[in-house]
Amino acid sequence: MSFVFKELTLKNWRCYEGTITINFPDISQGRNLIVVNGINGFGKTSLLKSLKFLFHGTSKDEILEAWNDVAKSHGDKSVTVSMTFTHNKSLCKIIREVEFKERGNTALPSESLTLIVDGVERDQAEDKISQWLPKDVQQFVFFDGAEISRYAKKQHDQGVKDAIERVLGIPAIRNLRTDLSRLLDNLEEDQETLVGLEGKSATLIAHINELEALEENYREEKETHLEQKSGIEETLSDLEKEATKIEVIEAERKALLDKKARQSDLQSDLDETEKHISEHIRHAPLYLLLPKLRELESELNAKVKIPASHEKWERLEIVYSDLIENGEKCLCGRELDDKSERHLQEELSKVRSTLEKLKSTSGKGGKKEMTNKLLSVSQIINLYGENQNSASEILRKRSSLNIRLEEIENDISDLNTKLEGHELVEVQELFRQKADLRNRLEELQESLGVLKENMQKTVDNLRDKRRELDQLTIDNAQGHRLVQELNLVRSSQAAVDGLLNQAIEERRNQIEKLSSEVYISITNKPEEYSGVRVKEDYTLEVIRRDGTSVDNTKLSSGEKEVLAYSFITALNRSSITPVPFVMDTPFGHLDSTHREKLLKNLPSLNVQVFLLATDRDLPANERDKIDDFLAGEFEIKRDQAAARSYIEEIV
Amino acid sequence: MIKFAEQDRFFISEDLMGLADKLVEEKTFETRVDFLLYAAAYAIRNDLSPAIDFKRHDLGMRASSLPSNLKISFEIIIPKYCEDKSISIPSDPKGLMNTVCCLGVEGARKLSDIWKSMSRSQKLNHILNVEKGNIEK
């Protein structure tokens, strides 16, 4: 570990009155977490601010604000923050002290900074500290967890970009390149002096100057082209995203048309079914009358069978009449006496009376009418009795059609809402813009190709001319030495150029790889996302499994925090001088799943990690889970009567 | 058998005109006479007696407009129904028309109570279920 904090001392710093000293425990392999518990208002942020002050100072107003009120009232006129730490195996101590001198009614702060390395006080403490921990880098190591998501911005300003490159050690290579250029310029000036500005050498020098100017023009033009290209590519990428959305919208528009056609079919079906229902309703009385009709059918059936008995009476009439009118003998052969004849006459009267009655109710005309009625009733029963069940079919069909129509109406309504504000004209305009940009991009690429060729020609030409000049210079020993130096610097510069590009690319790839690993290990959507892309300006994008990127504005606050955390930890792990991590309220927007995964990830950082946590950041059950990685634990307490905070180690 | 006279016209009670119009307007029935005849059949099915003493409103439709099966059914059933209920059996076409319409008014009054809070769809379901015998009233 590059930096390890050992001891922090605060004197009259904000809410900490008097002098308090915190000795941080030794950290061993795998135990790098130091938790400082404290409820809101007790002094966690004051601790964070003390570190920022210690390394980089602060404004006059802020230092006046940082002067503890009680100390001020007691006339104690100094504020001190000091830290003992090891840096690359040296024992170091930084002491930043402010003395307040009274001038009239105001107190004027006078700040001093002391740096002691291995017991020896060093000069230029500010510069030395800045080399170890540049001020711009501070934001990546001492930060408020609740504001961490700001690192997931769509654009970084130049300061952030520079700070990131500083963490990665890139400025050192850039500085080397600048130094080499400066050296080369000096050597070339010496060469010009040596060869003199006359004759062939003067022409050559003039030519070289022209070629250098031309090369510079080409370089600038190339930069402009590359910037334009990058802008167009970004716009195209945005348009591609928009086009993807529009493709979805177009699919939805087609789905809407299909749904509308289906709705029309279903409505026709429903109208047809309603017609059937109306028809059924028109005949509803008949269905209601069916039981009565069935009763009547039974009765009529019974009545229509009467003719059999009817014939019996007719036959009796004939028999009795024959006996009375023609026969003098009985059926049994005996002769009829008067009494028997009178009896027969009486019976005949009865039979005739019955027959009369029968004829009056069911004579030949009544029988015909009853038969007709029976036929009609049977026909109606046959016709409507069979259809009776179709009502339930129709009802079922209507109900099912209504449900399907309702579903399809909902779908149509949803689709209409989605399609609101997406006019067909927009789509055409978008594709036109895309085509225009592609054309422009092609033109730029072509132009860049030409530029590259011209540049190469110019560079080759320059090299030849310089060789020629070198030949003129090499005439004497001084010239010979100068040319050797020139060649050495030129080749070094070319090597540094290559190294710079390679270093930037390697560092970015490394951060991208580490960020992706951390992000995937923490995100709640590891199956949806494949990692993080770190762009040229170090802005971040979450990448889906299908290779498309997620718009950062669409990420939730928790997701942004995870993205930023992934980047910051990757940056810290890639840093040439890793610095302890201090997070105030570390889990601002994170849910319990994210929090648990992030806690598991913290021990993998090869630096001390200070968590300034409230009980909400680190509930007891989650605190227990990090027990194996805990190097030490402190609690900020407050003596409210004395209005002072103090820190105790939890043993 | 007493038959309907083709020129005789159906009537309903004045108090039911609003309901009849509403049912036609919401397309539960195609005509007010369809409603009246359904109500008459409903009265027979539920063994109701014909309504009496109401102010008649001529529905303007003649017996000739009735579907023949429905016409025959009423012509056959009404005398028997009256005989079974011991009420005056129609002796001429006007009497038959009178009985059918008075039964219709009585049935319609019962249905008016049952249908008062029903939507069209619910009324249709009720009609189709009553005829199947699933609902008695």
PDB file of C-alpha atoms in Angstrom, chain A residues 299-439:
ATOM      1  CA  GLU A 299    -103.748 -33.306 -23.560  1.00  0.00           C
ATOM      2  CA  LEU A 300    -104.432 -33.117 -27.290  1.00  0.00           C
ATOM      3  CA  ASN A 301    -102.677 -36.394 -27.854  1.00  0.00           C
ATOM      4  CA  ALA A 302    -104.980 -37.968 -25.312  1.00  0.00           C
ATOM      5  CA  LYS A 303    -108.054 -36.429 -26.903  1.00  0.00           C
ATOM      6  CA  VAL A 304    -107.191 -37.347 -30.434  1.00  0.00           C
ATOM      7  CA  LYS A 305    -107.182 -41.021 -29.330  1.00  0.00           C
ATOM      8  CA  ILE A 306    -110.957 -40.867 -28.348  1.00  0.00           C
ATOM      9  CA  PRO A 307    -112.196 -42.085 -31.736  1.00  0.00           C
ATOM     10  CA  ALA A 308    -111.452 -45.702 -30.698  1.00  0.00           C
ATOM     11  CA  SER A 309    -114.023 -45.508 -27.913  1.00  0.00           C
ATOM     12  CA  HIS A 310    -116.209 -43.465 -30.210  1.00  0.00           C
ATOM     13  CA  GLU A 311    -116.370 -46.379 -32.684  1.00  0.00           C
ATOM     14  CA  LYS A 312    -117.155 -48.738 -29.838  1.00  0.00           C
ATOM     15  CA  TRP A 313    -120.289 -46.720 -29.034  1.00  0.00           C
ATOM     16  CA  GLU A 314    -121.244 -46.677 -32.702  1.00  0.00           C
ATOM     17  CA  ARG A 315    -120.870 -50.413 -32.949  1.00  0.00           C
ATOM     18  CA  LEU A 316    -123.072 -50.830 -29.830  1.00  0.00           C
ATOM     19  CA  GLU A 317    -125.664 -48.583 -31.380  1.00  0.00           C
ATOM     20  CA  ILE A 318    -125.699 -50.763 -34.477  1.00  0.00           C
ATOM     21  CA  VAL A 319    -125.949 -53.984 -32.450  1.00  0.00           C
ATOM     22  CA  TYR A 320    -128.771 -52.677 -30.277  1.00  0.00           C
ATOM     23  CA  SER A 321    -130.617 -51.257 -33.248  1.00  0.00           C
ATOM     24  CA  ASP A 322    -130.323 -54.525 -35.162  1.00  0.00           C
ATOM     25  CA  LEU A 323    -131.560 -56.494 -32.186  1.00  0.00           C
ATOM     26  CA  ILE A 324    -134.523 -54.255 -31.704  1.00  0.00           C
ATOM     27  CA  GLU A 325    -135.425 -53.728 -35.331  1.00  0.00           C
ATOM     28  CA  ASN A 326    -134.568 -57.032 -37.016  1.00  0.00           C
ATOM     29  CA  GLY A 327    -134.016 -59.731 -34.499  1.00  0.00           C
ATOM     30  CA  GLU A 328    -136.653 -61.586 -32.635  1.00  0.00           C
ATOM     31  CA  LYS A 329    -134.062 -63.631 -30.924  1.00  0.00           C
ATOM     32  CA  CYS A 330    -131.316 -62.748 -28.540  1.00  0.00           C
ATOM     33  CA  LEU A 331    -127.676 -63.315 -29.390  1.00  0.00           C
ATOM     34  CA  CYS A 332    -127.885 -66.431 -27.287  1.00  0.00           C
ATOM     35  CA  GLY A 333    -130.788 -67.750 -29.403  1.00  0.00           C
ATOM     36  CA  ARG A 334    -133.598 -67.069 -26.968  1.00  0.00           C
ATOM     37  CA  GLU A 335    -136.603 -65.078 -28.133  1.00  0.00           C
ATOM     38  CA  LEU A 336    -136.766 -61.475 -26.877  1.00  0.00           C
ATOM     39  CA  ASP A 337    -139.534 -60.748 -24.484  1.00  0.00           C
ATOM     40  CA  ASP A 338    -141.014 -57.291 -23.880  1.00  0.00           C
ATOM     41  CA  LYS A 339    -138.925 -56.687 -20.857  1.00  0.00           C
ATOM     42  CA  SER A 340    -135.724 -57.469 -22.756  1.00  0.00           C
ATOM     43  CA  GLU A 341    -136.764 -55.290 -25.627  1.00  0.00           C
ATOM     44  CA  ARG A 342    -137.499 -52.381 -23.248  1.00  0.00           C
ATOM     45  CA  HIS A 343    -134.078 -52.923 -21.689  1.00  0.00           C
ATOM     46  CA  LEU A 344    -132.460 -52.838 -25.123  1.00  0.00           C
ATOM     47  CA  GLN A 345    -134.355 -49.678 -25.982  1.00  0.00           C
ATOM     48  CA  GLU A 346    -133.075 -48.045 -22.786  1.00  0.00           C
ATOM     49  CA  GLU A 347    -129.499 -49.132 -23.528  1.00  0.00           C
ATOM     50  CA  LEU A 348    -129.776 -47.894 -27.096  1.00  0.00           C
ATOM     51  CA  SER A 349    -130.943 -44.489 -25.768  1.00  0.00           C
ATOM     52  CA  LYS A 350    -127.965 -44.328 -23.438  1.00  0.00           C
ATOM     53  CA  VAL A 351    -125.541 -45.245 -26.264  1.00  0.00           C
ATOM     54  CA  ARG A 352    -127.088 -42.647 -28.533  1.00  0.00           C
ATOM     55  CA  SER A 353    -126.943 -40.017 -25.795  1.00  0.00           C
ATOM     56  CA  THR A 354    -123.268 -40.787 -25.219  1.00  0.00           C
ATOM     57  CA  LEU A 355    -122.619 -40.664 -28.927  1.00  0.00           C
ATOM     58  CA  GLU A 356    -124.378 -37.298 -29.126  1.00  0.00           C
ATOM     59  CA  LYS A 357    -122.216 -35.963 -26.358  1.00  0.00           C
ATOM     60  CA  LEU A 358    -119.121 -37.346 -27.985  1.00  0.00           C
ATOM     61  CA  LYS A 359    -120.092 -35.823 -31.294  1.00  0.00           C
ATOM     62  CA  SER A 360    -120.732 -32.479 -29.679  1.00  0.00           C
ATOM     63  CA  THR A 361    -117.238 -32.406 -28.180  1.00  0.00           C
ATOM     64  CA  SER A 362    -115.208 -34.523 -30.488  1.00  0.00           C
ATOM     65  CA  GLY A 363    -117.302 -35.220 -33.410  1.00  0.00           C
ATOM     66  CA  LYS A 364    -115.721 -35.420 -36.841  1.00  0.00           C
ATOM     67  CA  GLY A 365    -115.289 -31.525 -37.006  1.00  0.00           C
ATOM     68  CA  GLY A 366    -113.784 -31.352 -33.377  1.00  0.00           C
ATOM     69  CA  LYS A 367    -111.427 -34.189 -34.087  1.00  0.00           C
ATOM     70  CA  LYS A 368    -110.110 -32.476 -37.168  1.00  0.00           C
ATOM     71  CA  GLU A 369    -109.610 -29.218 -35.281  1.00  0.00           C
ATOM     72  CA  MET A 370    -107.838 -30.992 -32.421  1.00  0.00           C
ATOM     73  CA  THR A 371    -105.635 -32.835 -34.853  1.00  0.00           C
ATOM     74  CA  ASN A 372    -104.773 -29.545 -36.510  1.00  0.00           C
ATOM     75  CA  LYS A 373    -104.021 -27.966 -33.106  1.00  0.00           C
ATOM     76  CA  LEU A 374    -101.884 -30.929 -32.164  1.00  0.00           C
ATOM     77  CA  LEU A 375     -99.970 -30.703 -35.406  1.00  0.00           C
ATOM     78  CA  SER A 376     -99.326 -26.954 -34.891  1.00  0.00           C
ATOM     79  CA  VAL A 377     -98.309 -27.389 -31.249  1.00  0.00           C
ATOM     80  CA  SER A 378     -95.981 -30.287 -32.104  1.00  0.00           C
ATOM     81  CA  GLN A 379     -94.411 -28.319 -34.918  1.00  0.00           C
ATOM     82  CA  ILE A 380     -93.769 -25.318 -32.657  1.00  0.00           C
ATOM     83  CA  ILE A 381     -92.340 -27.528 -29.904  1.00  0.00           C
ATOM     84  CA  ASN A 382     -90.106 -29.305 -32.395  1.00  0.00           C
ATOM     85  CA  LEU A 383     -88.944 -26.031 -33.842  1.00  0.00           C
ATOM     86  CA  TYR A 384     -88.276 -24.059 -30.663  1.00  0.00           C
ATOM     87  CA  GLY A 385     -87.559 -26.892 -28.254  1.00  0.00           C
ATOM     88  CA  GLU A 386     -84.424 -27.795 -30.195  1.00  0.00           C
ATOM     89  CA  ASN A 387     -83.279 -24.184 -30.404  1.00  0.00           C
ATOM     90  CA  GLN A 388     -83.674 -23.561 -26.722  1.00  0.00           C
ATOM     91  CA  ASN A 389     -80.065 -24.355 -25.898  1.00  0.00           C
ATOM     92  CA  SER A 390     -78.691 -22.016 -28.562  1.00  0.00           C
ATOM     93  CA  ALA A 391     -79.416 -19.058 -26.253  1.00  0.00           C
ATOM     94  CA  SER A 392     -76.626 -20.079 -23.904  1.00  0.00           C
ATOM     95  CA  GLU A 393     -74.289 -20.501 -26.881  1.00  0.00           C
ATOM     96  CA  ILE A 394     -75.114 -17.022 -28.101  1.00  0.00           C
ATOM     97  CA  LEU A 395     -74.642 -15.559 -24.628  1.00  0.00           C
ATOM     98  CA  ARG A 396     -71.307 -17.305 -24.223  1.00  0.00           C
ATOM     99  CA  LYS A 397     -70.189 -16.081 -27.601  1.00  0.00           C
ATOM    100  CA  ARG A 398     -71.272 -12.519 -26.868  1.00  0.00           C
ATOM    101  CA  SER A 399     -69.542 -12.563 -23.482  1.00  0.00           C
ATOM    102  CA  SER A 400     -66.325 -13.917 -24.983  1.00  0.00           C
ATOM    103  CA  LEU A 401     -66.472 -11.360 -27.820  1.00  0.00           C
ATOM    104  CA  ASN A 402     -67.008  -8.556 -25.328  1.00  0.00           C
ATOM    105  CA  ILE A 403     -63.991  -9.663 -23.265  1.00  0.00           C
ATOM    106  CA  ARG A 404     -61.804  -9.918 -26.348  1.00  0.00           C
ATOM    107  CA  LEU A 405     -63.000  -6.537 -27.574  1.00  0.00           C
ATOM    108  CA  GLU A 406     -62.295  -4.988 -24.193  1.00  0.00           C
ATOM    109  CA  GLU A 407     -58.784  -6.480 -24.190  1.00  0.00           C
ATOM    110  CA  ILE A 408     -58.097  -5.278 -27.683  1.00  0.00           C
ATOM    111  CA  GLU A 409     -59.474  -1.803 -26.845  1.00  0.00           C
ATOM    112  CA  ASN A 410     -57.082  -1.653 -23.882  1.00  0.00           C
ATOM    113  CA  ASP A 411     -54.190  -2.734 -26.118  1.00  0.00           C
ATOM    114  CA  ILE A 412     -55.153  -0.085 -28.669  1.00  0.00           C
ATOM    115  CA  SER A 413     -55.404   2.559 -25.964  1.00  0.00           C
ATOM    116  CA  ASP A 414     -51.953   1.592 -24.599  1.00  0.00           C
ATOM    117  CA  LEU A 415     -50.437   1.634 -28.068  1.00  0.00           C
ATOM    118  CA  ASN A 416     -52.053   5.002 -28.834  1.00  0.00           C
ATOM    119  CA  THR A 417     -50.540   6.409 -25.632  1.00  0.00           C
ATOM    120  CA  LYS A 418     -47.112   5.051 -26.554  1.00  0.00           C
ATOM    121  CA  LEU A 419     -47.387   6.456 -30.054  1.00  0.00           C
ATOM    122  CA  GLU A 420     -48.501   9.889 -28.910  1.00  0.00           C
ATOM    123  CA  GLY A 421     -46.155  12.559 -30.215  1.00  0.00           C
ATOM    124  CA  HIS A 422     -44.398  10.184 -32.631  1.00  0.00           C
ATOM    125  CA  GLU A 423     -45.438  11.377 -35.998  1.00  0.00           C
ATOM    126  CA  LEU A 424     -44.422   9.621 -39.195  1.00  0.00           C
ATOM    127  CA  VAL A 425     -42.781  12.871 -40.341  1.00  0.00           C
ATOM    128  CA  GLU A 426     -40.359  12.658 -37.393  1.00  0.00           C
ATOM    129  CA  VAL A 427     -39.257   9.210 -38.498  1.00  0.00           C
ATOM    130  CA  GLN A 428     -38.566  10.390 -42.026  1.00  0.00           C
ATOM    131  CA  GLU A 429     -36.679  13.431 -40.698  1.00  0.00           C
ATOM    132  CA  LEU A 430     -34.576  11.217 -38.443  1.00  0.00           C
ATOM    133  CA  PHE A 431     -33.590   8.909 -41.288  1.00  0.00           C
ATOM    134  CA  ARG A 432     -32.778  11.923 -43.453  1.00  0.00           C
ATOM    135  CA  GLN A 433     -30.531  13.311 -40.697  1.00  0.00           C
ATOM    136  CA  LYS A 434     -28.854   9.939 -40.314  1.00  0.00           C
ATOM    137  CA  ALA A 435     -28.163   9.734 -44.030  1.00  0.00           C
ATOM    138  CA  ASP A 436     -26.782  13.314 -44.058  1.00  0.00           C
ATOM    139  CA  LEU A 437     -24.503  12.603 -41.106  1.00  0.00           C
ATOM    140  CA  ARG A 438     -23.245   9.368 -42.656  1.00  0.00           C
ATOM    141  CA  ASN A 439     -22.396  11.263 -45.826  1.00  0.00           C
TER     142      ASN A 439
END
